PDB file of C-alpha atoms in Angstrom:
ATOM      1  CA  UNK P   1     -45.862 -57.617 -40.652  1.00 94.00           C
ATOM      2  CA  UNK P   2     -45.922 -54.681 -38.293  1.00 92.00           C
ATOM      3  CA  UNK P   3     -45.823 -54.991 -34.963  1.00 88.00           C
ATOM      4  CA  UNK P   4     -46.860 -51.957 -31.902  1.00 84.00           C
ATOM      5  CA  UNK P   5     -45.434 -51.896 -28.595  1.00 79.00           C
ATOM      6  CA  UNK P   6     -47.939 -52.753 -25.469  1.00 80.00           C
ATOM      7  CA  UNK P   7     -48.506 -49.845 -23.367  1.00 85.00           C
ATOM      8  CA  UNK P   8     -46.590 -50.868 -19.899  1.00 86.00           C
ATOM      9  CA  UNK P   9     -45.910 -48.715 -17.288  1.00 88.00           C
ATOM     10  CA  UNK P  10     -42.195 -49.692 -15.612  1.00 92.00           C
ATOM     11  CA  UNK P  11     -40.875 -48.510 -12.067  1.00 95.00           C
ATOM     12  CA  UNK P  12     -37.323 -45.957 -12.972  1.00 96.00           C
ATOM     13  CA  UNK P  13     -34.693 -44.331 -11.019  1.00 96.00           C
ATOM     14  CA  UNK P  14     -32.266 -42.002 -12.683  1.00 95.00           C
ATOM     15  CA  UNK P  15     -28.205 -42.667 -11.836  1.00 90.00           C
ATOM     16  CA  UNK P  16     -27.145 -39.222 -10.559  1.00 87.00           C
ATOM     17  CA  UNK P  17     -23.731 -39.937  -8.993  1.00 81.00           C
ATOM     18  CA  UNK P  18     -25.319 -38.891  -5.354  1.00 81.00           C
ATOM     19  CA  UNK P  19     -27.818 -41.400  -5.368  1.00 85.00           C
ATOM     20  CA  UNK P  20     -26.404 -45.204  -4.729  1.00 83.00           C
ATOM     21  CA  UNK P  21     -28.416 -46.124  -1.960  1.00 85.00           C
ATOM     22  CA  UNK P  22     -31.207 -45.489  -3.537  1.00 91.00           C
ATOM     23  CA  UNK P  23     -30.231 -47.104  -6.561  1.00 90.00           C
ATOM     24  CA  UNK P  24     -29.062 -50.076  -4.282  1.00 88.00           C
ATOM     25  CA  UNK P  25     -32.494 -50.503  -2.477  1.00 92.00           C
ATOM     26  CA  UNK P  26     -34.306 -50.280  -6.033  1.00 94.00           C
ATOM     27  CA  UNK P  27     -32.435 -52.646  -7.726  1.00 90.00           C
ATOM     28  CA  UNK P  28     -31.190 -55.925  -5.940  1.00 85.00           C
ATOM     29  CA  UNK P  29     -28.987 -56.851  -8.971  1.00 79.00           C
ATOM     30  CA  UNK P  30     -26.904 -53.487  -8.768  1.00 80.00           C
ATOM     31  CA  UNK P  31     -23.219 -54.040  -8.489  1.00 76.00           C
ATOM     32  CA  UNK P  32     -21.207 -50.947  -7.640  1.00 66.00           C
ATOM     33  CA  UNK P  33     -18.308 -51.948 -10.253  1.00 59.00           C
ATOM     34  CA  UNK P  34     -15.383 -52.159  -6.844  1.00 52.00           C
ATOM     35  CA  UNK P  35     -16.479 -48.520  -5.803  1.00 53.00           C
ATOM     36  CA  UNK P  36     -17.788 -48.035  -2.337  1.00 52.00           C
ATOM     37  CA  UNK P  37     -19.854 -45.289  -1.250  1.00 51.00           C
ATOM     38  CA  UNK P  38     -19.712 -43.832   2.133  1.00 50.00           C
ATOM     39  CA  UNK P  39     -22.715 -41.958   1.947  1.00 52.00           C
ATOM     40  CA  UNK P  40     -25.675 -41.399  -0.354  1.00 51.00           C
ATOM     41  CA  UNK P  41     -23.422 -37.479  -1.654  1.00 54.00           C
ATOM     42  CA  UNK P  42     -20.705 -39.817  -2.880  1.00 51.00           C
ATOM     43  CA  UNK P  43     -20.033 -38.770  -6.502  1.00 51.00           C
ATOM     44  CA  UNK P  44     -17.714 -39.737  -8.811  1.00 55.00           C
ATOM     45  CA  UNK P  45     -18.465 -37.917 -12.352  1.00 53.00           C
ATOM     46  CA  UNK P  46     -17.750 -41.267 -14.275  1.00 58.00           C
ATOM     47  CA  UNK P  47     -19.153 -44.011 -11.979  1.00 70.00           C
ATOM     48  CA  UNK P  48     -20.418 -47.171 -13.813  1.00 77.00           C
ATOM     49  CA  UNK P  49     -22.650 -49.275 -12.323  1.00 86.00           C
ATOM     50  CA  UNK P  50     -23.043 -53.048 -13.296  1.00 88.00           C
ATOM     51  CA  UNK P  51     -26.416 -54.788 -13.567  1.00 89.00           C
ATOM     52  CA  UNK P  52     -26.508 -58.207 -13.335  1.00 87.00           C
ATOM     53  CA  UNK P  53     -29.473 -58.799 -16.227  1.00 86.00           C
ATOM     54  CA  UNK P  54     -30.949 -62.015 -17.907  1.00 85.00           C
ATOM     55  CA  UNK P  55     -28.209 -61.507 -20.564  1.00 87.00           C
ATOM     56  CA  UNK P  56     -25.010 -60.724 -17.628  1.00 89.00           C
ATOM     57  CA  UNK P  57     -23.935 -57.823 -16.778  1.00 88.00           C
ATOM     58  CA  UNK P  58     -24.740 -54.538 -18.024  1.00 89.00           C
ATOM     59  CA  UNK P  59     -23.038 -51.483 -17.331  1.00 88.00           C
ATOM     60  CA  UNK P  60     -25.359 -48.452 -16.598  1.00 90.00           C
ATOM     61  CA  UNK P  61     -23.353 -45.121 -16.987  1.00 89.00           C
ATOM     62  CA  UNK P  62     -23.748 -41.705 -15.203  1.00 88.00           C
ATOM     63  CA  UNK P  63     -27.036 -40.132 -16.124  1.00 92.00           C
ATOM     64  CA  UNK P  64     -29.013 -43.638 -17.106  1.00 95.00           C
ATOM     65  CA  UNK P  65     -32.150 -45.035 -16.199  1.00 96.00           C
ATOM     66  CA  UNK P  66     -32.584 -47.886 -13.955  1.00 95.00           C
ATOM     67  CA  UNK P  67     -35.730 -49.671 -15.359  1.00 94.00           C
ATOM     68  CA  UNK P  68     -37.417 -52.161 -13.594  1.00 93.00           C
ATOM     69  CA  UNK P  69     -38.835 -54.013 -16.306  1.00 88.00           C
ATOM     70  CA  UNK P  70     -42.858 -56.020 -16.269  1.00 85.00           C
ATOM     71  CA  UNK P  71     -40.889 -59.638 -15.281  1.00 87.00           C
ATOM     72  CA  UNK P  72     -39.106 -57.874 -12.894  1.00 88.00           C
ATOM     73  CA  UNK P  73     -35.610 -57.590 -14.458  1.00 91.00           C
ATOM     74  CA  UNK P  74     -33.563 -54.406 -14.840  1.00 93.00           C
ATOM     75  CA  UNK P  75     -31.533 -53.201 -17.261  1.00 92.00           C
ATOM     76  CA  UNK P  76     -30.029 -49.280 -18.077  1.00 93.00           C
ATOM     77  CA  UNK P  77     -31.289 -47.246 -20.373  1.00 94.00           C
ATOM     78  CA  UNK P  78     -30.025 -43.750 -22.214  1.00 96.00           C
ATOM     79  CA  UNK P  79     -31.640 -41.207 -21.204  1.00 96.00           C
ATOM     80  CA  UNK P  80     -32.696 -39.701 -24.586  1.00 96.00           C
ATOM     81  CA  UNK P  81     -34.003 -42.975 -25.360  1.00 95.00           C
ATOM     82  CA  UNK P  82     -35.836 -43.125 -22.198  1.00 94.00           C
ATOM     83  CA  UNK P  83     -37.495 -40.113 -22.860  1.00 93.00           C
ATOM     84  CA  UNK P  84     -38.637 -41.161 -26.519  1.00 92.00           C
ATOM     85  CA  UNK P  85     -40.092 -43.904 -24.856  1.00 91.00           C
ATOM     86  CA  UNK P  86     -41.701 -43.358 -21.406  1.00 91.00           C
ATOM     87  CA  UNK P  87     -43.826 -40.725 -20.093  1.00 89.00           C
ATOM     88  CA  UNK P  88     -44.222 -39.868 -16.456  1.00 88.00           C
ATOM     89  CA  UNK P  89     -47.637 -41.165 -14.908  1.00 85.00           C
TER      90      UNK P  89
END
């Protein structure tokens, strides 16, 4: 059997390294992996951020995608995966 994908559009926010807060206020499951970030131009080249997802924590890397998903999880994503997959509406 083959199976297609449903067409769903998902909520994203890129993880720049100058943009916790938003990231924060996104994504209530963010943990900043012990970092702290006194302002939103904070950046720290390698900066992991954990997600706390249905399967534990995930660890979203410099440059991923935040995706809120359709049951309202999140999770990371690469971005050259992201891009294969989504399209900006």
């Amino acid at each position: 059997m083959k199976f297609r994908k449903k067409p769903v559009v998902v909520e994203a926010v890129r993880w720049t390294g100058k943009n916790f807060n938003e990231i924060k206020a996104f994504c209530p499951g963010i943990i900043d992996a012990g970092y702290r970030a006194p302002t939103d131009n904070f950046s720290v080249e390698s900066w992991p951020l954990l997600i706390n997802t249905r399967e534990g924590q995930v660890c979203a890397q410099l440059g991923d995608w935040i995706i809120k998903g359709v049951m309202d999880d999140f999770y990371p994503c690469k971005p050259d995966i992201f891009e294969a997959t989504y399209e900006q509406v």
